[in-house]
CSV table of N, CA and C in Angstrom, one decimal:
chain,number,residue,atom,x,y,z
A,1,UNK,N,-40.6,-20.4,5.9
A,1,UNK,CA,-39.3,-19.9,7.0
A,1,UNK,C,-39.3,-18.6,7.5
A,2,UNK,N,-38.7,-18.5,8.7
A,2,UNK,CA,-39.0,-17.4,9.6
A,2,UNK,C,-36.7,-16.6,9.7
A,3,UNK,N,-36.5,-15.5,8.7
A,3,UNK,CA,-35.3,-15.6,9.1
A,3,UNK,C,-35.1,-15.1,10.2
A,4,UNK,N,-35.2,-14.0,10.8
A,4,UNK,CA,-35.4,-13.1,12.1
A,4,UNK,C,-36.5,-13.1,13.1
A,5,UNK,N,-36.7,-13.1,14.1
A,5,UNK,CA,-37.8,-12.8,14.8
A,5,UNK,C,-37.2,-11.4,15.8
A,6,UNK,N,-38.3,-10.6,15.5
A,6,UNK,CA,-38.0,-9.4,16.4
A,6,UNK,C,-39.1,-9.1,17.7
A,7,UNK,N,-38.5,-8.8,18.9
A,7,UNK,CA,-39.4,-9.0,20.0
A,7,UNK,C,-39.7,-7.3,20.2
A,8,UNK,N,-40.7,-6.8,20.5
A,8,UNK,CA,-40.7,-5.5,21.0
A,8,UNK,C,-40.8,-5.6,22.8
A,9,UNK,N,-40.0,-4.3,23.0
A,9,UNK,CA,-40.5,-4.4,25.0
A,9,UNK,C,-41.4,-3.8,24.7
A,10,UNK,N,-41.8,-3.1,25.0
A,10,UNK,CA,-42.7,-2.0,26.1
A,10,UNK,C,-44.2,-2.2,25.6
A,11,UNK,N,-45.2,-2.8,26.6
A,11,UNK,CA,-46.4,-3.3,26.9
A,11,UNK,C,-46.8,-4.6,25.9
A,12,UNK,N,-45.2,-5.3,25.1
A,12,UNK,CA,-45.3,-6.4,25.0
A,12,UNK,C,-44.5,-7.7,25.6
A,13,UNK,N,-43.5,-7.9,25.8
A,13,UNK,CA,-43.1,-8.6,27.0
A,13,UNK,C,-42.5,-8.0,28.1
A,14,UNK,N,-42.5,-6.6,28.5
A,14,UNK,CA,-42.5,-5.8,29.6
A,14,UNK,C,-43.3,-4.9,30.1
A,15,UNK,N,-43.2,-4.4,30.6
A,15,UNK,CA,-43.8,-3.2,31.3
A,15,UNK,C,-43.1,-2.2,32.3
A,16,UNK,N,-43.3,-1.1,31.9
A,16,UNK,CA,-42.3,0.0,32.9
A,16,UNK,C,-43.4,1.3,33.3
A,17,UNK,N,-43.0,1.4,34.6
A,17,UNK,CA,-44.2,2.3,35.3
A,17,UNK,C,-43.1,2.9,36.0
A,18,UNK,N,-43.8,4.6,36.3
A,18,UNK,CA,-42.4,5.5,37.0
A,18,UNK,C,-43.1,5.6,38.6
A,19,UNK,N,-43.7,5.1,39.3
A,19,UNK,CA,-44.0,4.7,40.6
A,19,UNK,C,-44.2,3.3,40.9
A,20,UNK,N,-43.3,2.7,42.4
A,20,UNK,CA,-43.4,1.9,42.1
A,20,UNK,C,-44.8,0.9,42.5
A,21,UNK,N,-44.5,-0.4,41.7
A,21,UNK,CA,-45.8,-1.3,41.7
A,21,UNK,C,-46.0,-1.9,43.1
A,22,UNK,N,-47.0,-2.7,43.4
A,22,UNK,CA,-46.9,-3.3,44.6
A,22,UNK,C,-47.1,-4.7,43.9
A,23,UNK,N,-46.1,-5.1,42.9
A,23,UNK,CA,-46.0,-6.4,42.7
A,23,UNK,C,-44.3,-6.8,42.1
A,24,UNK,N,-43.9,-7.5,41.8
A,24,UNK,CA,-42.5,-8.0,41.9
A,24,UNK,C,-42.0,-7.2,40.3
A,25,UNK,N,-40.6,-6.7,40.5
A,25,UNK,CA,-40.3,-5.6,39.7
A,25,UNK,C,-38.9,-5.5,39.5
A,26,UNK,N,-38.6,-5.1,38.5
A,26,UNK,CA,-36.9,-4.8,38.6
A,26,UNK,C,-36.7,-3.3,38.7
A,27,UNK,N,-36.0,-2.5,39.6
A,27,UNK,CA,-36.0,-1.3,39.6
A,27,UNK,C,-34.5,-0.5,39.3
A,28,UNK,N,-34.6,0.6,38.7
A,28,UNK,CA,-33.4,0.9,37.6
A,28,UNK,C,-33.4,2.5,37.1
A,29,UNK,N,-31.8,3.1,37.4
A,29,UNK,CA,-32.2,4.4,36.7
A,29,UNK,C,-31.1,5.0,35.9
A,30,UNK,N,-31.6,5.6,35.3
A,30,UNK,CA,-30.2,5.8,33.9
A,30,UNK,C,-29.9,7.3,33.9
A,31,UNK,N,-29.2,7.6,33.1
A,31,UNK,CA,-28.3,8.8,33.1
A,31,UNK,C,-29.7,9.8,33.6
A,32,UNK,N,-30.9,9.8,32.7
A,32,UNK,CA,-32.0,11.0,33.2
A,32,UNK,C,-32.3,11.3,34.4
A,33,UNK,N,-31.8,10.4,35.5
A,33,UNK,CA,-32.1,10.6,36.8
A,33,UNK,C,-33.4,9.7,37.0
A,34,UNK,N,-34.4,9.8,36.4
A,34,UNK,CA,-35.8,8.9,36.6
A,34,UNK,C,-35.7,7.5,37.0
A,35,UNK,N,-36.1,7.2,37.8
A,35,UNK,CA,-36.6,5.9,38.3
A,35,UNK,C,-37.6,5.3,37.6
A,36,UNK,N,-36.8,3.8,37.1
A,36,UNK,CA,-38.0,2.9,36.7
A,36,UNK,C,-38.0,1.6,37.2
A,37,UNK,N,-39.3,1.3,36.8
A,37,UNK,CA,-39.9,0.1,37.6
A,37,UNK,C,-40.2,-1.0,36.7
A,38,UNK,N,-39.9,-1.9,36.3
A,38,UNK,CA,-40.4,-2.8,34.8
A,38,UNK,C,-40.6,-4.0,35.6
A,39,UNK,N,-41.8,-4.4,35.2
A,39,UNK,CA,-42.1,-5.8,35.2
A,39,UNK,C,-42.4,-6.6,34.0
A,40,UNK,N,-41.5,-7.8,34.4
A,40,UNK,CA,-41.6,-8.6,33.2
A,40,UNK,C,-42.6,-9.6,32.9
A,41,UNK,N,-43.1,-10.0,32.0
A,41,UNK,CA,-43.9,-10.7,31.7
A,41,UNK,C,-43.5,-12.2,31.5
A,42,UNK,N,-44.1,-13.0,32.4
A,42,UNK,CA,-43.7,-14.6,33.6
A,42,UNK,C,-43.1,-15.4,32.1
A,43,UNK,N,-43.6,-15.4,31.0
A,43,UNK,CA,-43.4,-16.2,30.1
A,43,UNK,C,-41.9,-15.7,29.3
A,44,UNK,N,-41.8,-14.3,29.4
A,44,UNK,CA,-41.0,-13.9,28.4
A,44,UNK,C,-39.7,-14.9,28.1
A,45,UNK,N,-38.9,-14.7,29.5
A,45,UNK,CA,-37.9,-15.8,28.7
A,45,UNK,C,-38.3,-16.7,27.7
A,46,UNK,N,-38.6,-17.9,28.6
A,46,UNK,CA,-39.3,-18.9,27.7
A,46,UNK,C,-39.9,-19.0,26.1
A,47,UNK,N,-40.5,-17.4,26.0
A,47,UNK,CA,-40.6,-17.8,24.4
A,47,UNK,C,-39.5,-17.1,23.5
A,48,UNK,N,-38.5,-16.0,24.3
A,48,UNK,CA,-37.5,-16.1,24.0
A,48,UNK,C,-36.9,-17.1,23.8
A,49,UNK,N,-36.4,-17.8,24.2
A,49,UNK,CA,-35.6,-19.3,24.6
A,49,UNK,C,-36.1,-19.8,23.3
A,50,UNK,N,-37.8,-20.4,23.1
A,50,UNK,CA,-38.4,-21.0,22.7
A,50,UNK,C,-37.4,-20.7,20.7
A,51,UNK,N,-37.9,-18.6,21.1
A,51,UNK,CA,-37.6,-18.5,19.6
A,51,UNK,C,-36.5,-19.1,19.0
A,52,UNK,N,-35.4,-18.6,20.1
A,52,UNK,CA,-33.5,-18.9,19.7
A,52,UNK,C,-33.3,-20.4,19.3
A,53,UNK,N,-34.2,-21.1,19.8
A,53,UNK,CA,-33.9,-22.8,19.5
A,53,UNK,C,-34.8,-22.8,17.9
A,54,UNK,N,-36.1,-22.3,17.9
A,54,UNK,CA,-36.6,-21.8,16.4
A,54,UNK,C,-35.9,-22.1,15.2
A,55,UNK,N,-35.0,-20.4,15.8
A,55,UNK,CA,-34.2,-20.1,14.3
A,55,UNK,C,-33.1,-19.6,14.5
A,56,UNK,N,-32.7,-20.1,15.9
A,56,UNK,CA,-31.2,-19.9,16.3
A,56,UNK,C,-30.5,-19.0,17.0
A,57,UNK,N,-29.8,-18.6,17.4
A,57,UNK,CA,-29.7,-17.5,18.7
A,57,UNK,C,-29.2,-16.1,17.8
A,58,UNK,N,-28.6,-16.4,16.8
A,58,UNK,CA,-27.9,-14.8,16.0
A,58,UNK,C,-29.3,-14.4,15.2
A,59,UNK,N,-30.5,-15.1,15.6
A,59,UNK,CA,-31.7,-14.6,14.9
A,59,UNK,C,-32.7,-14.0,15.4
A,60,UNK,N,-32.3,-13.9,16.3
A,60,UNK,CA,-33.8,-13.2,17.5
A,60,UNK,C,-33.2,-12.0,18.1
A,61,UNK,N,-34.1,-10.8,17.9
A,61,UNK,CA,-33.6,-9.5,18.1
A,61,UNK,C,-34.7,-9.0,19.2
A,62,UNK,N,-34.2,-8.0,20.1
A,62,UNK,CA,-35.3,-6.8,20.5
A,62,UNK,C,-35.4,-5.6,19.0
A,63,UNK,N,-36.6,-5.5,19.3
A,63,UNK,CA,-36.8,-4.0,18.2
A,63,UNK,C,-37.6,-3.3,19.2
A,64,UNK,N,-37.2,-2.6,19.6
A,64,UNK,CA,-38.2,-1.2,20.5
A,64,UNK,C,-37.7,0.6,20.2
A,65,UNK,N,-38.8,1.0,20.5
A,65,UNK,CA,-38.8,2.3,20.4
A,65,UNK,C,-38.2,2.9,20.9
A,66,UNK,N,-37.7,2.6,22.1
A,66,UNK,CA,-37.2,2.8,23.6
A,66,UNK,C,-35.8,3.4,23.1
A,67,UNK,N,-35.1,4.3,24.4
A,67,UNK,CA,-33.6,4.6,23.8
A,67,UNK,C,-32.7,3.1,24.1
A,68,UNK,N,-31.6,2.9,23.3
A,68,UNK,CA,-30.6,2.1,23.5
A,68,UNK,C,-30.3,1.9,25.2
A,69,UNK,N,-29.7,2.6,25.5
A,69,UNK,CA,-29.6,2.6,27.2
A,69,UNK,C,-30.4,2.0,28.0
A,70,UNK,N,-31.8,2.2,27.9
A,70,UNK,CA,-32.8,1.9,28.4
A,70,UNK,C,-33.3,0.3,28.3
A,71,UNK,N,-33.0,-0.5,26.8
A,71,UNK,CA,-33.5,-1.4,26.3
A,71,UNK,C,-31.9,-2.1,26.8
A,72,UNK,N,-30.6,-2.0,26.8
A,72,UNK,CA,-29.9,-2.5,27.5
A,72,UNK,C,-29.7,-3.3,28.8
A,73,UNK,N,-30.1,-2.1,29.7
A,73,UNK,CA,-29.8,-2.0,30.6
A,73,UNK,C,-31.6,-3.2,31.1
A,74,UNK,N,-32.7,-3.3,30.5
A,74,UNK,CA,-33.3,-4.0,30.9
A,74,UNK,C,-33.1,-5.5,30.5
A,75,UNK,N,-32.3,-5.5,29.1
A,75,UNK,CA,-31.9,-6.9,28.9
A,75,UNK,C,-30.8,-7.4,30.0
A,76,UNK,N,-30.0,-6.9,30.6
A,76,UNK,CA,-29.2,-6.9,31.2
A,76,UNK,C,-30.0,-7.5,32.5
A,77,UNK,N,-30.9,-6.6,33.7
A,77,UNK,CA,-31.3,-6.9,34.4
A,77,UNK,C,-32.1,-8.3,34.5
A,78,UNK,N,-33.5,-8.2,33.6
A,78,UNK,CA,-34.0,-9.1,32.9
A,78,UNK,C,-33.3,-10.6,32.9
A,79,UNK,N,-32.4,-10.5,32.5
A,79,UNK,CA,-31.4,-11.7,31.8
A,79,UNK,C,-31.9,-12.2,30.7
A,80,UNK,N,-32.0,-11.7,29.9
A,80,UNK,CA,-32.8,-12.1,28.4
A,80,UNK,C,-31.8,-12.7,27.7
A,81,UNK,N,-30.5,-12.1,27.7
A,81,UNK,CA,-29.1,-12.7,27.5
A,81,UNK,C,-28.9,-12.4,25.9
A,82,UNK,N,-29.6,-11.1,25.4
A,82,UNK,CA,-29.5,-10.5,24.0
A,82,UNK,C,-28.2,-10.1,23.9
A,83,UNK,N,-27.3,-10.1,22.9
A,83,UNK,CA,-26.0,-9.6,22.8
A,83,UNK,C,-26.3,-8.1,22.3
A,84,UNK,N,-25.6,-6.8,22.7
A,84,UNK,CA,-25.8,-5.6,22.5
A,84,UNK,C,-26.3,-5.4,20.9
A,85,UNK,N,-25.6,-5.9,20.1
A,85,UNK,CA,-25.7,-5.8,18.5
A,85,UNK,C,-26.9,-6.5,18.1
A,86,UNK,N,-27.8,-7.2,19.2
A,86,UNK,CA,-28.9,-8.1,18.6
A,86,UNK,C,-30.2,-7.0,19.1
A,87,UNK,N,-29.3,-5.7,19.6
A,87,UNK,CA,-30.4,-4.8,20.6
A,87,UNK,C,-31.0,-3.6,19.6
A,88,UNK,N,-32.1,-3.5,19.1
A,88,UNK,CA,-32.4,-2.7,17.6
A,88,UNK,C,-33.1,-1.5,18.5
A,89,UNK,N,-32.7,-0.2,18.5
A,89,UNK,CA,-33.7,0.7,19.6
A,89,UNK,C,-33.9,2.3,18.6
A,90,UNK,N,-34.5,3.1,19.4
A,90,UNK,CA,-34.7,3.9,18.7
A,90,UNK,C,-33.3,4.8,17.9
A,91,UNK,N,-32.6,4.5,18.7
A,91,UNK,CA,-31.3,5.2,17.7
A,91,UNK,C,-30.7,4.3,16.4
A,92,UNK,N,-31.3,3.2,16.4
A,92,UNK,CA,-31.0,2.4,15.3
A,92,UNK,C,-32.1,2.5,14.3
A,93,UNK,N,-33.5,3.0,14.8
A,93,UNK,CA,-34.1,3.0,13.5
A,93,UNK,C,-33.9,4.5,12.9
A,94,UNK,N,-33.7,5.3,13.8
A,94,UNK,CA,-33.6,6.6,13.5
A,94,UNK,C,-32.3,7.1,12.6
A,95,UNK,N,-31.6,6.4,12.0
A,95,UNK,CA,-30.2,6.2,11.5
A,95,UNK,C,-30.8,5.7,9.7
A,96,UNK,N,-32.3,4.8,10.0
A,96,UNK,CA,-32.7,5.4,8.5
A,96,UNK,C,-33.9,6.0,8.3
A,97,UNK,N,-34.0,7.1,8.9
A,97,UNK,CA,-35.4,7.7,8.7
A,97,UNK,C,-34.7,8.9,7.9
A,98,UNK,N,-35.8,9.3,7.0
A,98,UNK,CA,-35.2,10.3,6.3
A,98,UNK,C,-36.7,11.1,6.2
A,99,UNK,N,-36.4,12.9,5.7
A,99,UNK,CA,-37.2,14.0,5.7
A,99,UNK,C,-37.7,13.7,4.6
A,100,UNK,N,-39.3,14.0,4.9
A,100,UNK,CA,-40.4,14.0,3.4
A,100,UNK,C,-40.4,15.4,3.2
A,101,UNK,N,-41.9,15.5,2.3
A,101,UNK,CA,-42.1,17.3,2.0
A,101,UNK,C,-43.2,17.0,3.1
A,102,UNK,N,-43.2,18.5,3.6
A,102,UNK,CA,-44.2,19.3,4.5
A,102,UNK,C,-43.8,18.7,5.9
A,103,UNK,N,-42.7,18.7,6.2
A,103,UNK,CA,-42.4,18.2,7.4
A,103,UNK,C,-42.4,16.7,8.3
A,104,UNK,N,-42.8,15.7,7.5
A,104,UNK,CA,-43.0,14.6,7.8
A,104,UNK,C,-41.5,13.1,7.3
A,105,UNK,N,-41.6,12.7,7.9
A,105,UNK,CA,-40.5,11.5,7.9
A,105,UNK,C,-41.3,10.1,7.1
A,106,UNK,N,-40.1,9.6,7.3
A,106,UNK,CA,-40.4,8.2,6.6
A,106,UNK,C,-38.9,7.2,7.1
A,107,UNK,N,-38.9,5.6,6.6
A,107,UNK,CA,-38.2,5.0,7.3
A,107,UNK,C,-37.8,4.2,6.3
A,108,UNK,N,-36.5,4.1,5.7
A,108,UNK,CA,-36.1,3.0,4.7
A,108,UNK,C,-35.7,1.4,5.5
A,109,UNK,N,-36.0,0.4,4.3
A,109,UNK,CA,-35.2,-0.7,4.8
A,109,UNK,C,-33.8,-0.7,5.5
A,110,UNK,N,-33.6,-1.5,6.3
A,110,UNK,CA,-32.1,-1.7,7.1
A,110,UNK,C,-31.4,-2.9,6.8
A,111,UNK,N,-29.9,-3.0,7.0
A,111,UNK,CA,-29.5,-3.9,6.8
A,111,UNK,C,-30.3,-5.6,7.1
A,112,UNK,N,-30.6,-5.3,8.2
A,112,UNK,CA,-32.2,-6.4,8.6
A,112,UNK,C,-33.2,-6.3,7.6
A,113,UNK,N,-32.9,-5.8,6.7
A,113,UNK,CA,-34.7,-6.2,6.0
A,113,UNK,C,-34.8,-7.3,5.3
A,114,UNK,N,-36.2,-7.9,5.4
A,114,UNK,CA,-35.9,-9.4,4.9
A,114,UNK,C,-37.9,-9.6,5.0
A,115,UNK,N,-37.7,-10.1,4.0
A,115,UNK,CA,-39.9,-10.7,4.3
A,115,UNK,C,-40.2,-11.4,4.8
A,116,UNK,N,-38.9,-12.5,5.0
A,116,UNK,CA,-39.2,-13.5,6.1
A,116,UNK,C,-38.8,-12.8,7.4
A,117,UNK,N,-39.2,-11.9,7.8
A,117,UNK,CA,-38.7,-11.4,8.9
A,117,UNK,C,-40.4,-11.3,10.1
A,118,UNK,N,-40.1,-11.9,10.9
A,118,UNK,CA,-41.2,-11.6,12.0
A,118,UNK,C,-41.3,-10.6,13.1
A,119,UNK,N,-42.4,-10.1,13.2
A,119,UNK,CA,-42.4,-9.1,14.5
A,119,UNK,C,-43.4,-9.2,15.2
A,120,UNK,N,-42.9,-9.3,16.7
A,120,UNK,CA,-44.1,-9.9,17.7
A,120,UNK,C,-44.1,-8.2,18.5
A,121,UNK,N,-45.4,-8.0,19.1
A,121,UNK,CA,-45.2,-6.5,19.0
A,121,UNK,C,-46.8,-6.0,19.2
A,122,UNK,N,-47.0,-5.4,20.3
A,122,UNK,CA,-48.5,-5.0,21.1
A,122,UNK,C,-49.4,-3.7,20.2
A,123,UNK,N,-48.3,-3.2,19.1
A,123,UNK,CA,-49.1,-2.3,18.4
A,123,UNK,C,-49.5,-2.7,17.2
A,124,UNK,N,-51.3,-1.9,17.2
A,124,UNK,CA,-51.8,-2.5,15.6
A,124,UNK,C,-50.6,-2.0,14.4
A,125,UNK,N,-50.5,-2.4,13.6
A,125,UNK,CA,-49.6,-2.3,12.5
A,125,UNK,C,-49.3,-0.7,12.0
A,126,UNK,N,-51.2,-0.5,11.9
A,126,UNK,CA,-50.9,1.1,11.2
A,126,UNK,C,-50.5,1.9,12.2
A,127,UNK,N,-49.8,1.7,13.4
A,127,UNK,CA,-49.6,2.8,14.1
A,127,UNK,C,-48.0,2.0,14.4
A,128,UNK,N,-47.4,0.9,13.4
A,128,UNK,CA,-46.4,0.7,13.6
A,128,UNK,C,-45.0,1.0,12.4
A,129,UNK,N,-45.4,1.8,11.7
A,129,UNK,CA,-45.2,1.9,10.1
A,129,UNK,C,-43.6,1.8,10.0
A,130,UNK,N,-43.0,2.7,11.0
A,130,UNK,CA,-41.4,2.9,11.3
A,130,UNK,C,-40.6,1.4,11.6
A,131,UNK,N,-41.2,0.8,12.7
A,131,UNK,CA,-40.5,-1.0,12.5
A,131,UNK,C,-41.2,-2.0,11.5
A,132,UNK,N,-41.6,-2.0,10.9
A,132,UNK,CA,-42.7,-2.6,9.5
A,132,UNK,C,-40.9,-2.1,8.5
A,133,UNK,N,-41.1,-0.9,7.8
A,133,UNK,CA,-40.3,-0.4,7.1
A,133,UNK,C,-39.1,-0.9,7.5
A,134,UNK,N,-38.4,-0.8,8.9
A,134,UNK,CA,-37.0,-0.7,9.1
A,134,UNK,C,-36.6,-2.4,8.6
A,135,UNK,N,-38.1,-3.4,9.1
A,135,UNK,CA,-37.6,-5.1,8.9
A,135,UNK,C,-38.0,-5.3,7.4
A,136,UNK,N,-38.6,-3.9,6.4
A,136,UNK,CA,-39.1,-4.8,5.0
A,136,UNK,C,-40.3,-5.7,5.4
A,137,UNK,N,-41.2,-5.7,6.2
A,137,UNK,CA,-42.4,-6.8,5.9
A,137,UNK,C,-43.6,-6.1,5.7
A,138,UNK,N,-43.9,-4.8,4.9
A,138,UNK,CA,-45.0,-4.5,4.3
A,138,UNK,C,-45.6,-5.5,3.8
A,139,UNK,N,-44.7,-6.0,2.9
A,139,UNK,CA,-45.9,-7.2,1.8
A,139,UNK,C,-45.6,-8.1,2.7
A,140,UNK,N,-46.0,-8.5,3.4
A,140,UNK,CA,-45.7,-9.9,4.4
A,140,UNK,C,-46.6,-9.4,5.7
A,141,UNK,N,-47.0,-8.5,6.0
A,141,UNK,CA,-47.4,-8.0,7.2
A,141,UNK,C,-48.7,-9.3,7.1
A,142,UNK,N,-49.6,-9.7,6.8
A,142,UNK,CA,-50.4,-10.6,7.3
A,142,UNK,C,-49.8,-11.8,7.9
A,143,UNK,N,-48.6,-12.3,7.5
A,143,UNK,CA,-48.3,-13.6,7.9
A,143,UNK,C,-46.6,-13.6,9.2
A,144,UNK,N,-46.9,-12.3,9.1
A,144,UNK,CA,-45.3,-11.7,9.5
A,144,UNK,C,-45.2,-11.0,10.9
A,145,UNK,N,-46.7,-10.5,10.9
A,145,UNK,CA,-46.9,-9.4,12.0
A,145,UNK,C,-47.2,-10.1,13.0
A,146,UNK,N,-47.1,-10.3,14.3
A,146,UNK,CA,-48.2,-10.7,15.2
A,146,UNK,C,-48.3,-9.9,16.3
A,147,UNK,N,-49.5,-9.5,16.2
A,147,UNK,CA,-50.3,-8.6,17.5
A,147,UNK,C,-50.9,-9.0,18.9
A,148,UNK,N,-49.9,-8.7,19.7
A,148,UNK,CA,-49.9,-9.7,21.1
A,148,UNK,C,-51.1,-8.7,22.0
A,149,UNK,N,-51.6,-8.8,22.8
A,149,UNK,CA,-51.9,-7.8,24.0
A,149,UNK,C,-51.1,-7.4,24.8
A,150,UNK,N,-52.1,-6.0,25.3
A,150,UNK,CA,-50.9,-5.4,25.9
A,150,UNK,C,-50.6,-6.1,26.9
A,151,UNK,N,-49.1,-5.7,27.7
A,151,UNK,CA,-48.8,-6.3,28.7
A,151,UNK,C,-48.6,-4.9,30.0
A,152,UNK,N,-49.6,-4.5,30.9
A,152,UNK,CA,-49.1,-3.6,31.9
A,152,UNK,C,-48.8,-4.1,33.5
A,153,UNK,N,-48.0,-5.6,33.0
A,153,UNK,CA,-47.5,-6.0,34.5
A,153,UNK,C,-48.9,-7.1,35.3
A,154,UNK,N,-49.9,-7.0,34.3
A,154,UNK,CA,-50.7,-7.7,35.3
A,154,UNK,C,-50.9,-9.7,34.8
A,155,UNK,N,-50.3,-10.3,35.7
A,155,UNK,CA,-50.1,-11.8,35.4
A,155,UNK,C,-51.1,-12.3,35.5
A,156,UNK,N,-52.1,-12.7,34.6
A,156,UNK,CA,-53.2,-13.3,34.8
A,156,UNK,C,-52.8,-15.0,34.0
A,157,UNK,N,-53.2,-16.0,35.2
A,157,UNK,CA,-53.1,-17.3,35.0
A,157,UNK,C,-53.4,-17.8,33.9
A,158,UNK,N,-54.1,-17.6,33.3
A,158,UNK,CA,-54.8,-17.6,31.6
A,158,UNK,C,-54.7,-16.9,31.0
A,159,UNK,N,-53.3,-16.3,30.9
A,159,UNK,CA,-52.9,-15.6,30.1
A,159,UNK,C,-52.2,-16.2,28.6
A,160,UNK,N,-52.7,-16.1,27.5
A,160,UNK,CA,-52.2,-16.8,26.3
A,160,UNK,C,-51.3,-16.9,25.7
A,161,UNK,N,-50.3,-15.5,25.9
A,161,UNK,CA,-49.2,-15.3,25.4
A,161,UNK,C,-48.6,-16.0,24.8
A,162,UNK,N,-48.1,-17.0,26.0
A,162,UNK,CA,-47.0,-18.1,25.8
A,162,UNK,C,-47.4,-19.0,24.6
A,163,UNK,N,-48.3,-19.4,24.7
A,163,UNK,CA,-49.0,-20.2,24.0
A,163,UNK,C,-49.4,-19.3,22.4
A,164,UNK,N,-49.9,-18.6,22.3
A,164,UNK,CA,-50.4,-18.1,21.1
A,164,UNK,C,-48.7,-17.5,20.2
A,165,UNK,N,-48.1,-17.3,21.0
A,165,UNK,CA,-46.9,-16.5,20.2
A,165,UNK,C,-46.1,-17.9,19.8
A,166,UNK,N,-46.0,-19.2,20.5
A,166,UNK,CA,-45.1,-20.1,20.2
A,166,UNK,C,-45.9,-21.0,18.5
A,167,UNK,N,-47.3,-20.7,18.9
A,167,UNK,CA,-47.5,-21.7,17.9
A,167,UNK,C,-47.6,-20.8,16.6
A,168,UNK,N,-47.8,-19.5,16.9
A,168,UNK,CA,-47.7,-18.2,15.7
A,168,UNK,C,-46.2,-18.8,15.4
A,169,UNK,N,-45.4,-18.3,15.6
A,169,UNK,CA,-44.0,-19.4,15.5
A,169,UNK,C,-43.7,-19.9,14.5
A,170,UNK,N,-43.9,-21.5,15.6
A,170,UNK,CA,-44.1,-22.7,14.7
A,170,UNK,C,-45.1,-22.5,13.3
A,171,UNK,N,-46.1,-22.2,13.3
A,171,UNK,CA,-46.7,-22.3,12.0
A,171,UNK,C,-46.7,-21.6,11.1
A,172,UNK,N,-45.9,-20.3,11.7
A,172,UNK,CA,-45.1,-19.4,10.0
A,172,UNK,C,-44.1,-20.2,10.1
A,173,UNK,N,-42.8,-20.6,10.8
A,173,UNK,CA,-41.7,-21.3,10.0
A,173,UNK,C,-42.0,-22.2,9.5
A,174,UNK,N,-43.3,-23.2,9.3
A,174,UNK,CA,-43.1,-24.4,8.8
A,174,UNK,C,-43.5,-24.0,7.2
A,175,UNK,N,-44.1,-22.5,7.1
A,175,UNK,CA,-44.9,-22.1,5.9
A,175,UNK,C,-43.5,-22.5,5.1
């Protein structure tokens, strides 16, 4: 059984660029004055809704390396309907970061940590140690980490993302 499902934003279910793309996008700016152009993977809302039905609305989260204001604005504009408490961003993970020897850092498990959490992300796990530690899934990476293809705004009609993620979640939830 899955405890909680966490979705990464950038290059997983959205793609943000700083130049207006020649395709459907949302446009916004934050206090930094930068203009963001974000493309949403066409099936993103369906996959999120499927996940909510599978494990309950209260058990589906965003976990992103982006800032909280950016993540919340995308949530609002894309109409993903995550409560702010279920949008975990850079600031949330950094609260669990500590300094190690020789200027390094590491992340300890958060209050969300559970071996039955699942992370859907485009990064290879070896490049994602902070999120993995934060969620407490080091020992269950083989079954609880689903690496998706990078999404850069290209909407291919045969993109297997939706089917692949749903099959992974169903299979993992039935274990």
